Amino acid sequence: MHGSAELIPADTILHLAAGGVSVLLDLTEGRLPAILHWGAGLGRLSEVEADALRLAAIEPASGNVVDEPVRVAMLPEHHAGWEGRPGVTGHRAGADWSPKFTVVSVAVAAEGDPLRRDGRLVEAGPAVVTVAAADETAGLRLELDIELAASGLLRARAELENIGAGVYSVDGIALAFPIPVRAREILDFAGRWSKERIPQRRELVVGIHDREGRKGRTGPDAATVLTVGETGFGFGAGEVWGVHVGFSGNHRHYAERLSAGAQVIGGGELLLPGEVGLDRGERYRSPWVYAAYGAGLDEQAHRFHRFLRGRPTHPATPRPVTLNVWEAVYFDHDLDRLLDLADRAAAIGVERYVLDDGWFTGRRDDTSGLGDWTVDVGLWPDGLTPLVDRVTSLGMQFGLWFEPEMVNEDSALARAHPEWIMQTGGRLPVRGRGQQVLNLGIDEAYRYVLDAMTAVLAAHDISYIKWDHNRDLIDAGTAPAGKPGVHAQTLAAYRLMDELRRRFPGLEIESCSSGGGRVDLGVIERTDRVWVSDCIDPLERQQMMRWTLQLLPAELLGSHIGSSVNHTTGRSHPLSFRAATALLGHFGIEWDLAQATPQENADLAEWIRFYRDHRALLHTGEIARAEEIDPSFQVTAVVAADCSEALVFLVFLTRPTVSPRGRFTLPGLDAEKTYRVAPVVVGTPDPGRADPPWYADGAGVTMSGRALAAAGLHLPGSFPERVVLLRATEVV
């Protein structure tokens, strides 16, 4: 927890240091804060050293630019000669579009040790800095929050207030974080439905690399974490600087290099035309923009993970083994069949049972019923009670699917309130997934959904919601005028989640959005996991899980075992590959257990026991990913915080061009400790292996962490599309 805020002079150099990261802020001469250094820790500084660093950051005058050095504030200012993207864009009937803010006050709320002062240098550990500024001429007041967390994760947000006459139209607020010129390679992500978070790299050149999200939700193609680093950076080497916009609506991430050589990365909410207009006294607050530095991508990921795990709202209980019935029954809701699934699930150790789409009035397929959140008495003459009671009597939690932000035109709700459908231009938007968007920005619509969901949750012992969101927001306006409403819709969805959790303490929520279409730190503030993708083909999931881990830790990633033939790709995989892939997340099952053979059910029970025995490590350990030396396989380890043990996943993706493949190295262990590395076999062993001597007898080998990272072990043999599990245990 942070202490009470302490005012410091508005002519200060402020040094924040935590988690091996330093952020040096120039707050001199009453100007908006500018980052002098964000990166590797600088150690304790003196005023002389800090001032030297400030002086060293000032660029020389060059030809045909403004006569004074261009200073890049965290909200870059056009008046200062910055010719890149400005931090604040807006206007008052065409005026006041280039504000010049003067700092009024600076407050620092430090965590732990008190502030240290040396002249105009102020130093703190983890802290929240609040900078208040104003431009009386433009009629604007600004409040900027900057926080360095204990993990070394940096984040910032800004709030703009109109203190002048007339409406001030806010076009956008973009936070910017300067990066050094040695950072010249961009990594961000693309994707599509059922194939999310595909990494893509390119050179940072002069101009702007702009990733806009205009889907009204985060999107499967979101940049997620936009990183710029030293050329050739990898998981364990090369400095990287990355940003993530913690918002679930329209947004942008960008990297910009000017012809003068300055480089920044940043982002913010992407506002539609006229979406935010401030009357006098009204305010607009931007979402948090997170900034993560690391010596390699793993260290960057650790900063996100440690920050999230340190939140008071982070899931505190062991992540329960979850069965979702969607791929078992789809819309065919038959009570006897669902009861049988519950019995089978409990018998193999499942801890949470989730009833998916199809339980509510008029829902026989995906073209009708959305919005009518009452139990369908035709399908459920006795309501959900018989199923809920059976599930909970078996010792499992009960979860239920909702899609609160959507509506079908074929529904009682849409027929009663067609004006609640988001629309503009006097027309309904083109349908997506056979549905439209319910405008939660309209208070009556918001209250209707809140009351309907409250009634269902109050009537049953429901501890979990799978919260879906299955279409992009197209023509997302408010009738009759059609003013754009993505901003209001996103905030209303947040309020709805927050209020339901207030009314039902302990309720957990999963963010599902056509699979992984809403994976961001805005929604994760109020949910307990995300559904990574609608595709649970383990070959596809290996890549998607690997890169979703760049932002979120494993315990927040819904990861299930599907049937032997995947319904998205048509591929067939053995249970061992499906189960081992699902381990590196919040483990569950999406399979008709009645169709599983007795041996498969026995193996499933063994995998569930293994997950339950090791989930404390899987969900508190740190990820360590070996650099790719051959695209046909990858190595991932989860290492305990004290480096006493690790689970290692050797993933064989395709057939190699050479055989045998050679050695793999194992990162993340303590170089000074000694480990026994041995195979782990769960369930029915995979056939067709030609194993090296260290692996073949099952006893493993004893080596130092240094040797494992530098020399490594020869890979065991394997067919493609398999996972070989190892356990590394400290030898004391």
XYZ file of C-alpha atoms in Angstrom:
732
model
C 0.000 0.000 0.000
C 1.163 3.550 -0.708
C 1.425 6.076 2.091
C -0.130 9.511 2.228
C 0.870 11.891 -0.529
C 3.645 14.394 0.146
C 3.949 17.612 -1.816
C 7.289 18.341 -3.471
C 8.390 21.494 -5.346
C 7.390 21.913 -8.986
C 11.084 22.366 -9.791
C 12.330 18.873 -9.070
C 14.195 15.967 -10.580
C 12.350 12.907 -9.334
C 13.975 9.474 -9.295
C 11.704 6.450 -8.861
C 13.379 3.056 -8.482
C 11.825 -0.390 -8.004
C 12.276 -3.928 -9.263
C 15.577 -3.165 -10.966
C 14.067 -0.276 -12.954
C 14.756 3.449 -12.695
C 12.506 6.227 -13.940
C 14.093 9.674 -13.823
C 11.565 12.488 -14.282
C 12.418 16.080 -15.128
C 9.899 18.340 -13.373
C 12.009 21.467 -13.471
C 10.740 24.975 -14.235
C 7.098 24.042 -13.694
C 6.890 22.021 -16.901
C 5.050 18.753 -17.491
C 7.157 15.743 -16.516
C 9.602 14.460 -19.096
C 11.362 11.106 -18.787
C 15.153 11.486 -18.698
C 15.724 7.765 -18.188
C 13.447 4.724 -18.143
C 15.265 1.444 -18.032
C 17.876 -0.415 -16.019
C 18.316 0.714 -12.418
C 20.672 3.644 -11.825
C 21.286 3.053 -8.124
C 21.091 5.858 -5.591
C 21.857 9.228 -7.158
C 23.127 12.560 -5.921
C 21.750 15.902 -7.044
C 24.938 16.453 -9.049
C 24.526 13.132 -10.864
C 20.836 13.718 -11.517
C 21.493 17.169 -12.922
C 24.252 15.737 -15.103
C 21.804 13.173 -16.455
C 19.320 15.967 -17.169
C 22.005 17.948 -18.968
C 23.158 14.878 -20.905
C 19.630 14.356 -22.234
C 19.398 17.789 -23.889
C 19.873 17.533 -27.626
C 22.042 19.994 -29.547
C 20.556 22.544 -31.888
C 20.319 21.310 -35.469
C 19.402 22.911 -38.727
C 15.911 24.029 -39.712
C 14.139 23.192 -36.436
C 13.022 25.375 -33.523
C 15.770 27.350 -31.831
C 15.351 25.731 -28.404
C 15.945 22.045 -27.626
C 12.742 20.058 -28.094
C 11.596 18.649 -24.763
C 9.430 15.523 -24.960
C 6.989 15.499 -22.057
C 4.992 12.388 -21.147
C 2.153 14.257 -22.823
C 4.181 15.651 -25.734
C 3.450 19.320 -26.422
C 3.239 20.893 -29.852
C 4.150 24.338 -28.472
C 7.555 22.971 -27.399
C 8.456 22.158 -30.988
C 7.423 18.510 -30.861
C 6.312 17.591 -34.373
C 5.189 14.064 -33.601
C 1.867 12.929 -32.149
C 0.799 15.413 -29.429
C -0.266 14.219 -26.006
C -3.523 16.199 -25.891
C -5.619 16.747 -28.997
C -8.860 18.678 -28.883
C -10.360 22.090 -29.434
C -12.991 24.592 -28.383
C -14.806 25.498 -31.590
C -11.462 25.427 -33.387
C -9.512 27.246 -30.649
C -7.364 26.095 -27.702
C -5.986 23.172 -29.689
C -2.313 23.597 -28.661
C -2.304 23.907 -24.863
C 0.720 24.944 -22.812
C 0.408 23.552 -19.314
C 2.147 24.874 -16.227
C 2.546 22.569 -13.246
C 0.622 23.699 -10.177
C 1.560 20.927 -7.760
C 3.406 17.623 -7.517
C 2.488 15.019 -4.898
C 4.290 11.736 -4.249
C 2.722 8.837 -2.349
C 5.590 6.467 -1.648
C 5.393 2.826 -0.694
C 7.610 1.830 2.208
C 10.599 4.109 2.833
C 10.108 7.895 3.053
C 11.253 10.214 0.306
C 14.985 10.975 0.120
C 16.015 14.534 -0.723
C 19.253 16.021 -1.983
C 18.710 19.596 -3.093
C 16.164 19.515 -5.889
C 16.601 15.761 -6.362
C 13.888 13.639 -4.738
C 14.154 9.832 -4.682
C 11.557 7.184 -3.879
C 10.960 3.503 -4.273
C 7.581 2.298 -5.604
C 5.329 5.346 -5.656
C 2.416 7.163 -7.252
C 3.154 10.657 -8.520
C 0.271 13.052 -9.150
C 1.039 16.136 -11.209
C -1.564 18.901 -11.408
C -1.205 21.468 -14.173
C -3.288 24.093 -15.947
C -3.454 26.276 -19.014
C -5.658 29.212 -18.036
C -5.599 30.615 -21.549
C -6.895 27.406 -23.103
C -9.278 26.879 -20.166
C -7.935 23.443 -19.329
C -6.809 21.704 -16.172
C -4.759 18.521 -16.221
C -3.993 15.816 -13.686
C -1.355 13.254 -14.557
C -0.857 10.070 -12.515
C 2.452 8.221 -12.830
C 3.047 5.006 -10.900
C 6.115 2.798 -10.625
C 5.069 -0.523 -9.082
C 7.259 -2.765 -6.941
C 7.691 -5.060 -9.959
C 9.259 -2.241 -11.973
C 6.140 -1.865 -14.118
C 5.447 1.767 -14.989
C 2.009 3.117 -15.804
C 0.459 6.529 -16.398
C -2.903 8.136 -17.110
C -4.190 11.669 -17.562
C -7.401 13.466 -16.681
C -8.433 16.609 -18.561
C -10.946 19.107 -17.150
C -12.647 21.932 -19.015
C -12.451 25.094 -16.899
C -13.295 27.461 -19.726
C -16.449 28.678 -21.415
C -18.110 26.505 -24.013
C -17.695 22.822 -24.845
C -14.203 21.446 -25.208
C -14.096 18.565 -27.705
C -11.539 15.941 -26.713
C -10.107 14.135 -29.702
C -7.616 12.073 -27.729
C -4.997 11.770 -25.014
C -1.848 9.787 -25.803
C 0.778 9.040 -23.165
C 4.316 8.780 -24.548
C 7.442 7.114 -23.177
C 10.797 8.043 -24.741
C 13.069 5.151 -25.688
C 16.758 5.212 -26.663
C 17.899 5.172 -30.283
C 19.451 1.717 -29.850
C 15.890 0.348 -29.742
C 15.138 -0.190 -33.417
C 13.134 -3.409 -33.765
C 9.370 -3.601 -33.170
C 7.509 -6.654 -31.901
C 3.742 -6.608 -31.593
C 0.908 -9.003 -32.347
C -1.708 -9.670 -34.980
C -4.317 -12.410 -35.171
C -7.862 -13.315 -36.078
C -10.702 -15.322 -34.614
C -9.389 -18.687 -33.362
C -5.757 -17.713 -34.044
C -4.945 -14.886 -31.659
C -1.653 -13.197 -30.788
C 0.558 -13.960 -33.757
C 3.944 -12.241 -33.269
C 5.197 -9.919 -35.976
C 8.449 -7.963 -36.203
C 9.611 -5.014 -38.245
C 12.195 -2.234 -38.144
C 11.363 1.060 -36.461
C 11.925 3.620 -39.203
C 11.235 7.337 -39.436
C 7.503 7.817 -39.194
C 4.842 6.243 -37.029
C 3.964 2.596 -36.499
C 0.331 3.007 -35.493
C -1.814 0.096 -34.326
C -5.426 1.222 -34.102
C -8.185 -0.903 -32.657
C -11.574 0.218 -34.001
C -13.591 -2.884 -33.152
C -15.232 -1.484 -30.023
C -13.444 -4.234 -28.124
C -9.798 -5.138 -27.742
C -9.863 -7.500 -30.738
C -8.053 -10.731 -31.626
C -5.655 -8.679 -33.759
C -4.717 -6.227 -30.994
C -1.081 -5.212 -30.594
C -1.420 -6.392 -26.934
C 2.124 -5.369 -25.960
C 3.909 -3.156 -28.479
C 7.612 -3.618 -27.805
C 10.643 -1.909 -29.298
C 14.066 -3.295 -28.472
C 17.640 -3.777 -29.506
C 17.898 -5.538 -32.834
C 17.585 -9.301 -32.423
C 16.230 -9.193 -28.867
C 14.826 -12.424 -27.507
C 13.394 -13.955 -24.365
C 16.555 -13.653 -22.322
C 18.707 -11.078 -24.082
C 18.440 -7.588 -25.506
C 16.871 -4.568 -23.840
C 13.191 -4.059 -24.616
C 10.669 -1.311 -23.873
C 6.982 -2.032 -24.344
C 3.538 -0.457 -23.853
C 0.053 -1.823 -23.288
C -3.157 0.212 -23.237
C -5.351 -1.089 -20.410
C -8.683 -0.502 -22.125
C -11.310 -2.762 -23.668
C -12.783 -0.378 -26.234
C -11.227 1.483 -29.156
C -7.555 2.126 -28.548
C -4.183 2.724 -30.163
C -0.599 1.668 -29.558
C 2.179 3.387 -31.458
C 5.910 3.718 -31.910
C 7.250 6.887 -33.482
C 10.678 7.922 -34.730
C 11.224 11.509 -35.820
C 13.684 12.692 -38.430
C 15.471 14.498 -35.605
C 16.124 11.082 -34.029
C 13.768 11.170 -31.042
C 11.815 7.971 -30.414
C 8.732 7.302 -28.290
C 6.260 4.512 -27.700
C 2.825 5.157 -26.310
C -0.889 4.860 -26.629
C -4.322 5.658 -25.312
C -8.010 5.403 -26.038
C -9.072 6.022 -29.637
C -12.057 8.356 -29.491
C -14.595 8.522 -32.298
C -15.573 11.955 -33.695
C -17.516 13.982 -31.139
C -17.518 11.121 -28.654
C -16.250 13.191 -25.715
C -17.310 16.810 -25.357
C -16.685 18.452 -21.996
C -18.941 21.149 -20.630
C -17.423 23.470 -18.047
C -16.410 21.431 -14.996
C -16.586 18.073 -16.776
C -13.604 15.726 -17.018
C -12.257 13.000 -19.258
C -9.857 10.420 -17.816
C -7.695 8.316 -20.094
C -7.113 4.632 -19.434
C -3.879 3.489 -17.832
C -1.053 3.028 -20.287
C 1.401 0.434 -18.968
C 5.097 0.541 -19.802
C 7.363 -2.454 -19.195
C 11.146 -2.483 -19.532
C 13.149 -5.685 -19.505
C 16.474 -7.269 -20.309
C 14.702 -9.646 -22.677
C 11.041 -10.494 -23.151
C 10.870 -12.823 -20.156
C 11.883 -10.075 -17.748
C 9.353 -7.764 -19.373
C 6.647 -10.404 -18.909
C 7.694 -10.925 -15.276
C 7.004 -7.245 -14.556
C 3.420 -7.593 -15.796
C 2.936 -10.893 -13.952
C 4.337 -9.675 -10.624
C 2.226 -6.538 -10.808
C -0.944 -8.521 -11.470
C -0.181 -11.081 -8.782
C 0.381 -8.272 -6.294
C -3.129 -6.835 -6.707
C -5.580 -7.330 -3.833
C -8.154 -8.476 -6.438
C -5.936 -11.171 -7.941
C -7.509 -14.648 -7.584
C -6.380 -15.926 -4.208
C -7.824 -19.429 -4.247
C -6.391 -22.319 -6.289
C -7.725 -22.143 -9.845
C -10.367 -24.896 -10.009
C -10.386 -27.580 -12.704
C -13.219 -26.422 -14.965
C -15.564 -28.344 -17.239
C -17.410 -26.237 -19.820
C -20.191 -28.125 -21.599
C -20.250 -26.083 -24.841
C -18.356 -28.491 -27.090
C -20.156 -31.418 -25.442
C -23.772 -30.346 -26.046
C -23.784 -26.985 -27.884
C -27.465 -25.814 -27.899
C -28.849 -29.269 -27.125
C -29.757 -28.728 -23.476
C -31.084 -32.022 -22.167
C -31.211 -32.255 -18.374
C -30.442 -35.974 -18.151
C -27.422 -35.594 -20.403
C -26.164 -32.596 -18.438
C -26.652 -34.405 -15.131
C -24.677 -37.345 -16.514
C -21.874 -34.976 -17.522
C -21.850 -33.578 -13.993
C -21.535 -37.059 -12.488
C -18.729 -37.989 -14.866
C -16.916 -34.700 -14.219
C -17.031 -35.047 -10.457
C -15.784 -38.650 -10.681
C -12.510 -37.569 -12.340
C -11.853 -34.562 -10.106
C -13.459 -31.572 -11.872
C -14.087 -28.676 -9.477
C -16.217 -26.270 -11.533
C -19.031 -27.024 -13.984
C -20.085 -24.330 -16.484
C -23.363 -24.324 -18.416
C -22.778 -22.430 -21.641
C -25.059 -20.738 -24.198
C -28.625 -21.984 -24.722
C -30.324 -21.940 -21.302
C -32.428 -18.763 -21.647
C -35.747 -17.938 -23.250
C -36.048 -18.586 -26.968
C -32.454 -19.693 -27.413
C -32.317 -22.601 -29.843
C -29.497 -21.305 -32.034
C -27.409 -18.143 -32.296
C -30.064 -16.092 -34.142
C -32.539 -15.526 -31.312
C -32.985 -14.931 -27.607
C -30.029 -12.737 -26.691
C -31.259 -10.155 -24.206
C -34.026 -12.305 -22.723
C -32.137 -13.353 -19.605
C -34.743 -15.611 -18.025
C -34.561 -19.397 -17.840
C -36.368 -21.046 -20.780
C -39.234 -22.976 -19.166
C -39.690 -25.040 -22.304
C -36.220 -26.486 -21.933
C -36.052 -26.203 -18.163
C -39.576 -26.763 -16.731
C -38.152 -26.866 -13.195
C -35.642 -24.119 -13.881
C -31.889 -24.514 -13.463
C -32.319 -25.744 -9.896
C -32.073 -29.498 -10.602
C -28.756 -29.074 -12.423
C -27.329 -26.505 -10.016
C -28.253 -28.642 -7.019
C -26.686 -31.767 -8.535
C -23.474 -29.926 -9.420
C -23.051 -28.321 -6.008
C -24.016 -31.517 -4.153
C -21.137 -33.207 -5.966
C -18.768 -30.617 -4.492
C -18.342 -28.575 -7.675
C -18.937 -24.882 -8.267
C -21.579 -23.929 -10.814
C -20.936 -21.400 -13.572
C -23.244 -19.866 -16.176
C -22.778 -18.223 -19.581
C -24.060 -14.702 -20.324
C -23.560 -12.257 -23.164
C -24.831 -9.110 -21.447
C -23.737 -6.544 -24.050
C -25.553 -8.135 -26.978
C -29.077 -8.591 -28.287
C -30.742 -10.549 -31.089
C -33.325 -8.730 -33.179
C -35.424 -11.850 -32.658
C -35.924 -11.331 -28.928
C -38.595 -9.891 -26.676
C -36.136 -7.212 -25.590
C -35.413 -5.959 -29.105
C -39.094 -5.972 -30.012
C -39.906 -3.909 -26.913
C -36.942 -1.554 -27.204
C -35.473 -1.380 -30.724
C -34.002 2.007 -29.763
C -31.664 0.208 -27.325
C -29.755 -1.317 -30.247
C -26.584 0.657 -30.990
C -27.064 2.379 -34.337
C -26.446 5.502 -36.359
C -27.546 7.038 -39.636
C -31.172 6.014 -39.128
C -30.350 2.360 -39.845
C -29.484 -0.805 -37.986
C -25.871 -1.944 -38.284
C -24.957 -4.982 -40.317
C -25.430 -8.064 -38.156
C -22.461 -9.935 -36.726
C -22.880 -13.508 -35.509
C -26.611 -12.904 -36.082
C -26.728 -10.268 -33.362
C -26.570 -6.573 -32.531
C -25.042 -4.580 -29.676
C -27.216 -3.573 -26.731
C -26.513 0.039 -25.802
C -25.532 -0.097 -22.129
C -24.781 3.614 -22.324
C -28.560 4.085 -22.099
C -29.337 3.959 -18.399
C -32.609 2.064 -18.821
C -30.894 -0.658 -20.866
C -28.100 -0.913 -18.324
C -30.621 -1.260 -15.479
C -32.587 -3.884 -17.375
C -29.523 -6.113 -17.837
C -28.311 -5.554 -14.276
C -31.704 -6.485 -12.848
C -32.101 -9.541 -15.114
C -28.665 -10.914 -14.264
C -29.158 -10.158 -10.585
C -32.400 -12.144 -10.571
C -30.736 -15.232 -12.079
C -27.690 -15.034 -9.813
C -29.798 -14.457 -6.691
C -32.012 -17.461 -7.434
C -29.175 -19.986 -7.723
C -25.823 -20.881 -6.205
C -23.770 -19.491 -9.090
C -20.160 -18.658 -8.342
C -18.852 -17.982 -11.844
C -19.908 -16.167 -15.020
C -18.511 -16.834 -18.459
C -18.987 -13.333 -19.904
C -19.034 -13.462 -23.688
C -18.887 -10.669 -26.291
C -19.260 -12.087 -29.777
C -19.194 -9.238 -32.250
C -17.401 -6.032 -33.120
C -19.123 -2.694 -32.566
C -20.067 -1.367 -36.008
C -22.079 1.873 -36.373
C -22.071 1.957 -32.574
C -24.173 5.039 -31.925
C -27.051 6.052 -29.686
C -30.469 6.492 -31.291
C -32.009 8.678 -32.483
C -29.167 11.129 -33.154
C -26.575 8.389 -33.614
C -23.791 9.974 -31.550
C -20.906 7.480 -31.240
C -21.003 5.483 -28.028
C -18.074 3.042 -27.808
C -16.496 5.023 -24.958
C -19.710 5.049 -22.924
C -20.441 1.405 -23.767
C -17.033 0.262 -22.524
C -17.335 2.150 -19.240
C -20.888 0.837 -18.767
C -19.686 -2.752 -19.229
C -17.034 -2.104 -16.574
C -19.681 -0.667 -14.220
C -21.899 -3.678 -14.789
C -19.117 -6.097 -13.892
C -18.159 -4.045 -10.838
C -21.735 -3.806 -9.593
C -22.414 -7.530 -9.987
C -19.291 -8.331 -8.018
C -20.357 -5.855 -5.354
C -23.788 -7.484 -5.115
C -22.361 -11.018 -5.158
C -19.072 -11.071 -3.239
C -16.871 -13.922 -4.389
C -18.420 -14.060 -7.864
C -15.762 -14.805 -10.474
C -15.971 -13.630 -14.081
C -14.247 -14.901 -17.204
C -13.685 -12.488 -20.084
C -14.573 -14.306 -23.288
C -14.952 -12.345 -26.505
C -15.261 -14.652 -29.496
C -12.443 -16.331 -27.632
C -9.487 -14.010 -27.047
C -10.980 -10.772 -28.353
C -10.954 -8.950 -25.007
C -7.557 -9.575 -23.427
C -6.345 -6.393 -21.758
C -5.545 -4.952 -18.356
C -8.744 -2.913 -18.294
C -11.017 -5.932 -18.272
C -8.663 -7.958 -16.076
C -9.122 -5.377 -13.293
C -12.602 -6.831 -12.832
C -12.350 -10.415 -14.123
C -10.530 -13.530 -12.980
C -9.366 -15.019 -16.234
C -9.623 -14.670 -20.018
C -10.585 -17.265 -22.594
C -7.473 -17.246 -24.762
C -9.173 -18.500 -27.929
C -12.206 -20.372 -29.180
C -9.684 -22.729 -30.761
C -8.369 -25.329 -28.314
C -6.469 -27.330 -30.896
C -3.273 -27.859 -28.855
C -0.961 -27.139 -31.787
C -2.585 -23.735 -32.280
C -2.807 -23.149 -28.531
C 0.934 -23.706 -28.054
C 1.650 -20.508 -29.978
C -1.286 -18.537 -28.573
C -0.512 -19.424 -24.949
C 3.199 -18.711 -25.429
C 2.524 -15.152 -26.522
C -0.492 -14.346 -24.346
C 1.909 -15.032 -21.461
C 3.744 -11.876 -22.506
C 0.973 -9.930 -20.758
C -0.905 -12.254 -18.393
C 0.321 -14.994 -16.035
C -0.775 -18.590 -16.523
C -3.478 -18.611 -13.832
C -5.465 -16.001 -15.797
C -5.437 -17.964 -19.075
C -8.377 -20.316 -19.635
C -6.804 -23.455 -21.097
C -8.905 -26.569 -21.776
C -8.604 -30.094 -23.112
C -10.832 -30.617 -26.122
C -12.029 -33.788 -27.806
C -9.627 -35.906 -29.857
C -10.840 -34.252 -33.088
C -10.812 -30.486 -32.733
C -14.025 -28.770 -33.840
C -12.203 -25.674 -35.152
C -9.357 -27.211 -37.164
C -10.422 -30.840 -37.661
C -7.028 -32.035 -36.418
C -6.703 -35.110 -34.236
C -4.284 -35.230 -31.318
C -3.552 -37.689 -28.505
C -4.773 -36.858 -25.026
C -1.240 -36.372 -23.734
C -0.614 -33.455 -26.121
C -3.972 -31.862 -25.386
C -3.559 -32.198 -21.621
C 0.073 -31.103 -21.377
C -0.745 -28.035 -23.475
C -3.664 -27.170 -21.183
C -1.446 -27.421 -18.089
C 0.263 -24.110 -18.754
C -2.817 -22.086 -17.855
C -6.052 -22.355 -15.869
C -6.713 -26.018 -16.616
C -10.057 -27.375 -17.755
C -12.000 -29.652 -20.087
C -14.237 -28.908 -23.101
C -15.238 -32.425 -24.121
C -18.202 -34.782 -23.986
C -16.936 -37.137 -21.306
C -19.603 -39.671 -22.272
C -17.715 -40.125 -25.553
C -14.359 -40.686 -23.840
C -13.128 -44.265 -23.497
C -12.534 -45.766 -20.038
C -8.783 -45.405 -20.596
C -9.190 -41.758 -21.611
C -11.241 -41.047 -18.487
C -8.581 -42.749 -16.360
C -5.865 -40.690 -18.036
C -7.920 -37.502 -17.599
C -8.211 -38.210 -13.883
C -4.436 -38.620 -13.693
C -3.823 -35.338 -15.546
C -6.254 -33.587 -13.210
C -4.404 -34.951 -10.176
C -1.109 -33.770 -11.659
C -2.503 -30.284 -12.274
C -3.924 -30.040 -8.767
C -0.622 -31.208 -7.282
C 1.404 -28.658 -9.257
C -0.901 -25.671 -9.754
C 0.727 -23.775 -6.891
C 3.973 -23.822 -8.870
C 2.302 -23.242 -12.239
C 0.391 -20.225 -10.896
C 3.098 -18.542 -8.833
C 6.248 -19.453 -10.735
C 7.989 -17.333 -13.327
C 7.988 -18.168 -16.997
C 11.307 -18.930 -18.698
C 11.298 -19.425 -22.458
C 14.398 -20.682 -24.235
C 15.465 -18.893 -27.395
C 14.260 -20.621 -30.542
C 17.057 -22.540 -32.263
C 14.804 -24.725 -34.395
C 11.196 -23.808 -35.324
C 10.180 -27.441 -34.895
C 10.336 -27.302 -31.092
C 10.192 -24.883 -28.171
C 11.185 -25.029 -24.516
C 9.234 -23.367 -21.721
C 9.837 -23.692 -17.988
C 7.869 -22.512 -14.979
C 10.375 -21.809 -12.210
C 9.523 -21.446 -8.523
C 10.151 -18.019 -7.009
C 12.996 -19.430 -4.896
C 14.344 -21.435 -7.857
C 13.959 -24.672 -5.891
C 12.047 -26.459 -8.644
C 10.701 -26.097 -12.155
C 8.353 -27.814 -14.561
C 9.757 -27.944 -18.070
C 7.690 -28.307 -21.249
C 9.553 -29.616 -24.297
C 7.127 -29.021 -27.131
C 7.632 -30.828 -30.433
C 5.657 -28.854 -33.003
C 6.667 -30.297 -36.379
C 9.191 -32.678 -37.886
C 12.732 -31.252 -37.797
C 14.986 -30.857 -40.799
C 17.732 -32.743 -38.931
C 17.491 -35.736 -36.647
C 18.379 -35.971 -33.851
C 17.849 -32.304 -33.076
C 20.713 -31.823 -30.607
C 20.750 -30.242 -27.168
C 18.336 -27.856 -25.526
C 19.257 -25.431 -22.761
C 17.167 -24.678 -19.723
C 16.909 -21.001 -18.690
C 15.615 -19.484 -15.481
C 17.271 -21.684 -12.838
C 19.757 -20.525 -10.211
C 23.247 -20.888 -11.664
C 24.695 -21.706 -8.240
C 22.234 -24.484 -7.400
C 22.350 -28.141 -8.389
C 19.287 -29.806 -9.900
C 18.077 -33.250 -10.743
C 16.239 -33.130 -14.072
C 14.029 -36.153 -14.668
C 11.134 -37.104 -16.945
C 7.522 -36.909 -15.851
C 5.014 -39.338 -17.335
C 1.311 -38.727 -16.766
C -1.302 -41.130 -18.070
C -0.618 -43.452 -21.007
C 2.961 -42.951 -22.293
C 3.458 -41.801 -25.872
C 4.852 -44.525 -28.142
C 7.602 -44.369 -30.716
C 10.404 -42.763 -28.729
C 14.185 -43.041 -29.155
C 15.588 -41.457 -26.015
C 19.121 -40.433 -25.025
C 20.746 -42.206 -22.060
C 20.079 -39.434 -19.534
C 16.343 -39.758 -20.178
C 15.859 -43.413 -21.036
C 15.983 -44.978 -17.562
C 13.724 -42.328 -16.030
C 16.234 -41.396 -13.322
C 17.341 -38.219 -15.026
C 20.603 -36.382 -14.543
C 22.115 -34.044 -11.940
C 23.685 -30.784 -13.124
C 24.153 -27.202 -11.996
C 21.790 -24.493 -13.123
C 24.744 -22.887 -14.872
C 25.491 -26.054 -16.868
C 21.829 -26.548 -17.754
C 21.641 -22.994 -19.120
C 24.979 -23.102 -20.953
C 25.499 -26.708 -22.111
C 22.088 -28.312 -21.733
C 20.793 -31.806 -22.432
C 20.133 -33.777 -25.564
C 16.485 -33.696 -26.539
C 14.552 -36.918 -26.073
C 12.955 -38.422 -29.133
C 9.359 -37.629 -29.981
C 6.795 -37.643 -32.720
C 5.667 -34.129 -33.732
C 2.724 -32.549 -31.920
C 3.729 -33.915 -28.535
C 4.901 -32.481 -25.213
C 7.608 -34.074 -23.080
C 7.418 -33.008 -19.432
C 10.438 -32.729 -17.161
C 10.793 -31.773 -13.535
C 13.880 -30.000 -12.221
C 14.319 -30.311 -8.448
C 17.016 -28.695 -6.347
C 19.482 -31.146 -4.829
C 20.290 -29.992 -1.296
